[in-house]
Short mmCIF file of C-alpha atoms in Angstrom, two decimals:
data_model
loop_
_atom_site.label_atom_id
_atom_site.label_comp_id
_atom_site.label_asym_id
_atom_site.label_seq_id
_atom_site.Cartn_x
_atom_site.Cartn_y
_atom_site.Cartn_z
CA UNK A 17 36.96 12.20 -26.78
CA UNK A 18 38.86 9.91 -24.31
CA UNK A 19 41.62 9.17 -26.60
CA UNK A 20 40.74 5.38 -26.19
CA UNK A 21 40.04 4.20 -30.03
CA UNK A 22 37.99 1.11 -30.72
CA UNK A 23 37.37 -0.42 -34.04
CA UNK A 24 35.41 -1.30 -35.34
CA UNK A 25 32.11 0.22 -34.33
CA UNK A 26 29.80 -2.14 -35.04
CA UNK A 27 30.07 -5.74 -36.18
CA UNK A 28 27.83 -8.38 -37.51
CA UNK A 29 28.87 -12.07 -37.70
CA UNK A 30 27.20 -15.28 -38.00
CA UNK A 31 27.18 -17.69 -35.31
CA UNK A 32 30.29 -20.46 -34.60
CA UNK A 33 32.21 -17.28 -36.89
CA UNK A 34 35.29 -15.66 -35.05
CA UNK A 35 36.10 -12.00 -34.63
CA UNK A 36 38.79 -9.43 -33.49
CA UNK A 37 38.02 -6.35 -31.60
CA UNK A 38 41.02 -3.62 -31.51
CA UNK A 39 41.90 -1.30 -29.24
CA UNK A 40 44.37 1.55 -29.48
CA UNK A 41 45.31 3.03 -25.92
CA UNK A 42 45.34 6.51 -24.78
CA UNK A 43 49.36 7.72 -25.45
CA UNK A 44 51.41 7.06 -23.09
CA UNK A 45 49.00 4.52 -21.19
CA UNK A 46 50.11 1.01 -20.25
CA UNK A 47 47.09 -1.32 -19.04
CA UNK A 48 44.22 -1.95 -21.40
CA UNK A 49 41.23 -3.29 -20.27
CA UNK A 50 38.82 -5.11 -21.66
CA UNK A 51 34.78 -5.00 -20.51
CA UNK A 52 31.80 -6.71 -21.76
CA UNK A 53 28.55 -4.70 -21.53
CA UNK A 54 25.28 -7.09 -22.41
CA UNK A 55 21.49 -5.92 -20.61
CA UNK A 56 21.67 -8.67 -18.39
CA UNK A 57 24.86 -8.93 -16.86
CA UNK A 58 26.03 -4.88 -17.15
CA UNK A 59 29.89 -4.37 -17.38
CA UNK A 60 31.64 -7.43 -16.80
CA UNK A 61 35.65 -7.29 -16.59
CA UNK A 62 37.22 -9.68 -18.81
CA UNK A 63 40.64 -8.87 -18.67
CA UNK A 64 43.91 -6.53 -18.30
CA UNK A 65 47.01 -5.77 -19.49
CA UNK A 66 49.55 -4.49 -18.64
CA UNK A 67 52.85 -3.32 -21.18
CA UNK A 68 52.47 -6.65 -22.89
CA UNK A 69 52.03 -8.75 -20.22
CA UNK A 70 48.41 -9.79 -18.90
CA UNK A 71 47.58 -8.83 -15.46
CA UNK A 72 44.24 -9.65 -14.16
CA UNK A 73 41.96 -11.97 -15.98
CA UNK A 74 37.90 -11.93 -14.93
CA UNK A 75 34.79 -13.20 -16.13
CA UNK A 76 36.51 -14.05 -19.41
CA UNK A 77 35.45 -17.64 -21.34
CA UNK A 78 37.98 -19.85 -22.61
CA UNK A 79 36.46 -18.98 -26.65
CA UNK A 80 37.77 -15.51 -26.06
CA UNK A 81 41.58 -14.37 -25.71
CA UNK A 82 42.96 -11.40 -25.96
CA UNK A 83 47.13 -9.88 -26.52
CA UNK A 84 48.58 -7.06 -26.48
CA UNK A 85 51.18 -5.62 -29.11
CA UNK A 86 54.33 -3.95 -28.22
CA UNK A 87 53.48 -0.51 -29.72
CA UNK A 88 50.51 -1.41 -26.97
CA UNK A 89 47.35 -1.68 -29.19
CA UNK A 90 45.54 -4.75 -27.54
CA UNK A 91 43.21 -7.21 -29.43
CA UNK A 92 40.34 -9.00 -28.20
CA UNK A 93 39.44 -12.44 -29.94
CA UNK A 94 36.35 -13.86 -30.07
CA UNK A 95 35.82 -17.13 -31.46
CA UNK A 96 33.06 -20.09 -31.50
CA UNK A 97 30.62 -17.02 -31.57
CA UNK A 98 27.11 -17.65 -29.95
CA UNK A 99 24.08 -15.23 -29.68
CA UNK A 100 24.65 -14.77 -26.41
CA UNK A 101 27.86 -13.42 -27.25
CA UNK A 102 26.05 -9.76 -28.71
CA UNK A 103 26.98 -7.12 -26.39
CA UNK A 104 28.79 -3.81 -26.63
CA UNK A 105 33.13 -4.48 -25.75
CA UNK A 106 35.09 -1.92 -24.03
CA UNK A 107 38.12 -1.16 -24.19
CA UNK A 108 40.00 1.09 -21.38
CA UNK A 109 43.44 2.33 -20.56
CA UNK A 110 45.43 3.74 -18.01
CA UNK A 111 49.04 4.74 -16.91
CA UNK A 112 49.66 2.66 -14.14
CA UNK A 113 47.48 -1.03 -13.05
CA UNK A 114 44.29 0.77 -11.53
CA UNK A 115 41.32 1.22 -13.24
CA UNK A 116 39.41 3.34 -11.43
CA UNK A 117 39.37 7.08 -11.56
CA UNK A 118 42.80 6.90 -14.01
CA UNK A 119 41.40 4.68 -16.83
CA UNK A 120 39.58 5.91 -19.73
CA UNK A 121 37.17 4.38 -21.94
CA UNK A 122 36.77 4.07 -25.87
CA UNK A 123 33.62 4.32 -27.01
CA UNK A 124 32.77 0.40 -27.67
CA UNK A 125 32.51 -1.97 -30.34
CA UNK A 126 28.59 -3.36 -30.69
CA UNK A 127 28.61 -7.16 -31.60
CA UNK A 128 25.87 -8.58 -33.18
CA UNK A 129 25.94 -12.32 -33.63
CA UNK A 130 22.87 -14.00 -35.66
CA UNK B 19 32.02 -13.11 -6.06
CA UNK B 20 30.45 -10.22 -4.14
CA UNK B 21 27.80 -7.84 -5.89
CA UNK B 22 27.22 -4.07 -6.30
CA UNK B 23 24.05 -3.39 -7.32
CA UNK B 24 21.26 -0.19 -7.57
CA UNK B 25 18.20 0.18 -5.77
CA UNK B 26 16.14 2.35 -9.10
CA UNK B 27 16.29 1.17 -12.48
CA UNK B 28 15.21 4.69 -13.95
CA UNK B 29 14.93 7.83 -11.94
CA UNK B 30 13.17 10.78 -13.69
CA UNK B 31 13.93 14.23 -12.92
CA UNK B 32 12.53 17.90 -14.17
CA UNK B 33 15.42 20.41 -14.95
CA UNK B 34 16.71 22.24 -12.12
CA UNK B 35 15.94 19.80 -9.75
CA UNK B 36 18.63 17.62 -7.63
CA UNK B 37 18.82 14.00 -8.27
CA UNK B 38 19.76 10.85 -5.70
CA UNK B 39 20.89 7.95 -7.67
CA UNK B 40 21.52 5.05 -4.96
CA UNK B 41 24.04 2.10 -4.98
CA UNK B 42 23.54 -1.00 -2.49
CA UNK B 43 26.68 -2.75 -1.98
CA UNK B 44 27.36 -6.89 -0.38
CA UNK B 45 31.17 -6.89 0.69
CA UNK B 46 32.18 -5.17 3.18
CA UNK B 47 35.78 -5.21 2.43
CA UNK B 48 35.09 -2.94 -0.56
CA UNK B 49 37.58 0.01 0.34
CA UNK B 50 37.47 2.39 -3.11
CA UNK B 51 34.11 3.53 -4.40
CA UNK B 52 33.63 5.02 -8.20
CA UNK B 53 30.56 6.78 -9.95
CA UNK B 54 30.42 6.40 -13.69
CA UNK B 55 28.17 8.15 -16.09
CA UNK B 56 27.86 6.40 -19.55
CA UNK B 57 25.76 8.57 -22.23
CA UNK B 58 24.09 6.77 -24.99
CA UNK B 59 26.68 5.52 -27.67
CA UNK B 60 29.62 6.13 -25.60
CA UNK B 61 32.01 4.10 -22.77
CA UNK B 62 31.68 4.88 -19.35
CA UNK B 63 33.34 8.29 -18.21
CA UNK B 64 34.60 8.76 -14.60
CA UNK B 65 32.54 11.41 -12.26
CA UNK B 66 34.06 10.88 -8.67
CA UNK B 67 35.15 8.39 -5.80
CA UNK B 68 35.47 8.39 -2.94
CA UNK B 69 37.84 5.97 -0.58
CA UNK B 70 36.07 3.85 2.41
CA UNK B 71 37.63 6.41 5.04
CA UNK B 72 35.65 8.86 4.05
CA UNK B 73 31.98 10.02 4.20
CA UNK B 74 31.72 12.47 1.71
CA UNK B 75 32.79 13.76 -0.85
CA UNK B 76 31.86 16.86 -3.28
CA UNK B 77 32.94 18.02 -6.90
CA UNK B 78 31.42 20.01 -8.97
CA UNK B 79 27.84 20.05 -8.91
CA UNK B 80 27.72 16.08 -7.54
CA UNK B 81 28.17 14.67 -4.17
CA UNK B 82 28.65 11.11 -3.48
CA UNK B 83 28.13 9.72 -0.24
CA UNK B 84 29.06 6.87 1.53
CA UNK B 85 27.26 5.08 4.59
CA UNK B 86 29.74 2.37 5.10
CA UNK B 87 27.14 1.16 8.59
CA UNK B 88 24.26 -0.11 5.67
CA UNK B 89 26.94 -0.58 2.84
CA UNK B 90 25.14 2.28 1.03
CA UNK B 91 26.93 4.57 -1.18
CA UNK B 92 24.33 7.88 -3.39
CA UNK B 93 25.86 10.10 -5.86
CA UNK B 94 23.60 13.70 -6.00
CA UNK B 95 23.32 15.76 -8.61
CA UNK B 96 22.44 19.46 -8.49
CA UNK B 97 20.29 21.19 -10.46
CA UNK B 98 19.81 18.56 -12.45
CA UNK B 99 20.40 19.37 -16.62
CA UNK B 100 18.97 18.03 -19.39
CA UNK B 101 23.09 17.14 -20.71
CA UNK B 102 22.96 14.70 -17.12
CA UNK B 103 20.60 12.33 -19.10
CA UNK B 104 22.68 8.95 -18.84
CA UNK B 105 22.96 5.41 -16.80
CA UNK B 106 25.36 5.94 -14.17
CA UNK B 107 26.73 3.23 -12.42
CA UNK B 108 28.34 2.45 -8.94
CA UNK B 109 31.28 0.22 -9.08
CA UNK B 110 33.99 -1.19 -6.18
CA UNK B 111 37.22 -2.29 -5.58
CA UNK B 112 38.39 -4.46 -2.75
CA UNK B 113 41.33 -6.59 -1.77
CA UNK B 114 43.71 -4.79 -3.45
CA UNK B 115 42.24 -5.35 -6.64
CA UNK B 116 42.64 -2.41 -8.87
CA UNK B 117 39.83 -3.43 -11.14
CA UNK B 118 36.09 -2.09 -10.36
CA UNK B 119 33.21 -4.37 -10.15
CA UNK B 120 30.13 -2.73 -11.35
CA UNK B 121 26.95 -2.50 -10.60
CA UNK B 122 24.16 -2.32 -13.05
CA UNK B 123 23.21 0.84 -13.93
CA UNK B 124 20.24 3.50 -12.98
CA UNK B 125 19.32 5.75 -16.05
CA UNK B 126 18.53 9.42 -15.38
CA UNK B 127 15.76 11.05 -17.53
CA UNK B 128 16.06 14.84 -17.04
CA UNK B 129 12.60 16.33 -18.66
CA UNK B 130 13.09 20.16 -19.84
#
């Protein structure tokens, strides 16, 4: 267990429907990170941040956003859904701003849209 | 932007043998190097890195190396068990950047 808590699991939605993804950091961790993990593009960064503020921003379209709270949960929004849009969303954390060998990852949220 | 990708799709293995799982990468400013190993059902989990001034690197039981002349970077496995079964990935840093780019994935089939 990384400590990195994603909910839900699994989620079914309807195209054009809009959903939230959550994301409760390991304790003590300030960056959240958010990945997109589809069979044709593999894990794509969307975006980072960092005790409330975002950071980095990456391959992330303008139908999805994303905060995060001040006890430091994070929230990834998802709106205008399309089918393309099915994929499996990480969600990392880490102390400090890197990502690399400090950040940990939850265990994904699989988004089905039909 | 620049790429990281992975010259096998699928590399099968029988237990107790070592494994090579190669990683091509395009930029050459890449400086920070990261193997991942992501069982089924579960996020990516960090296995070692290795920084661009170095060669080599070992833990425990897996070796990455890096060949920064052909932008070439393999992570071995020794004696190979059937728990190794997973996609691992390669991913990069560069610039500064903090955030990995990833490549996209070889899965590992250990047979019994």
């Amino acid at each position: 267990d990384s400590g990195v808590t994603q909910t839900p699991k699994h989620l079914i939605t309807a195209t054009g429907q809009r959903v939230t993804l959550r994301c409760s950091p390991r304790s003590g961790d300030l960056s959240v990170y958010w990945y997109q993990q589809s069979l044709d593009q593999g894990l794509q960064f969307l975006i980072q941040y960092y005790n409330g503020e975002e950071r980095a921003k990456g391959n992330i379209l303008e139908r999805f956003s994303a905060q995060q709270f001040p006890d430091l949960h994070s929230e990834l929004n998802l709106s205008s859904l399309e089918l393309g849009d099915s994929a499996l969303y990480f969600c990392a954390s880490s102390v400090g701003l890197k990502a690399g060998a400090e950040a940990f990852f939850g265990q994904g949220t699989r988004l089905t849209v039909v | 932007g620049e790429s990281v990708g992975l010259h096998l799709p699928t590399l099968s293995v029988q237990e107790g043998d070592n494994s090579i799982i190669n990683c091509a990468y395009s930029n050459s400013a890449s400086d920070y190097f990261i193997w991942y190993k992501q069982e089924s059902g579960k996020g990516p989990q960090f296995i070692i890195d290795i920084r661009s001034n170095m060669d080599k690197r070992q833990g425990q039981r897996v070796t990455v190396l890096l060949n920064k002349t052909v932008k070439h970077l393999s992570l071995q496995i020794a004696a190979t068990q059937p728990g190794d079964s997973a996609v691992y990935f390669c991913a990069e840093t560069s610039g500064g950047s903090y955030i990995p780019t990833f490549g996209r994935g070889t899965s590992l089939i250990v047979h019994p």
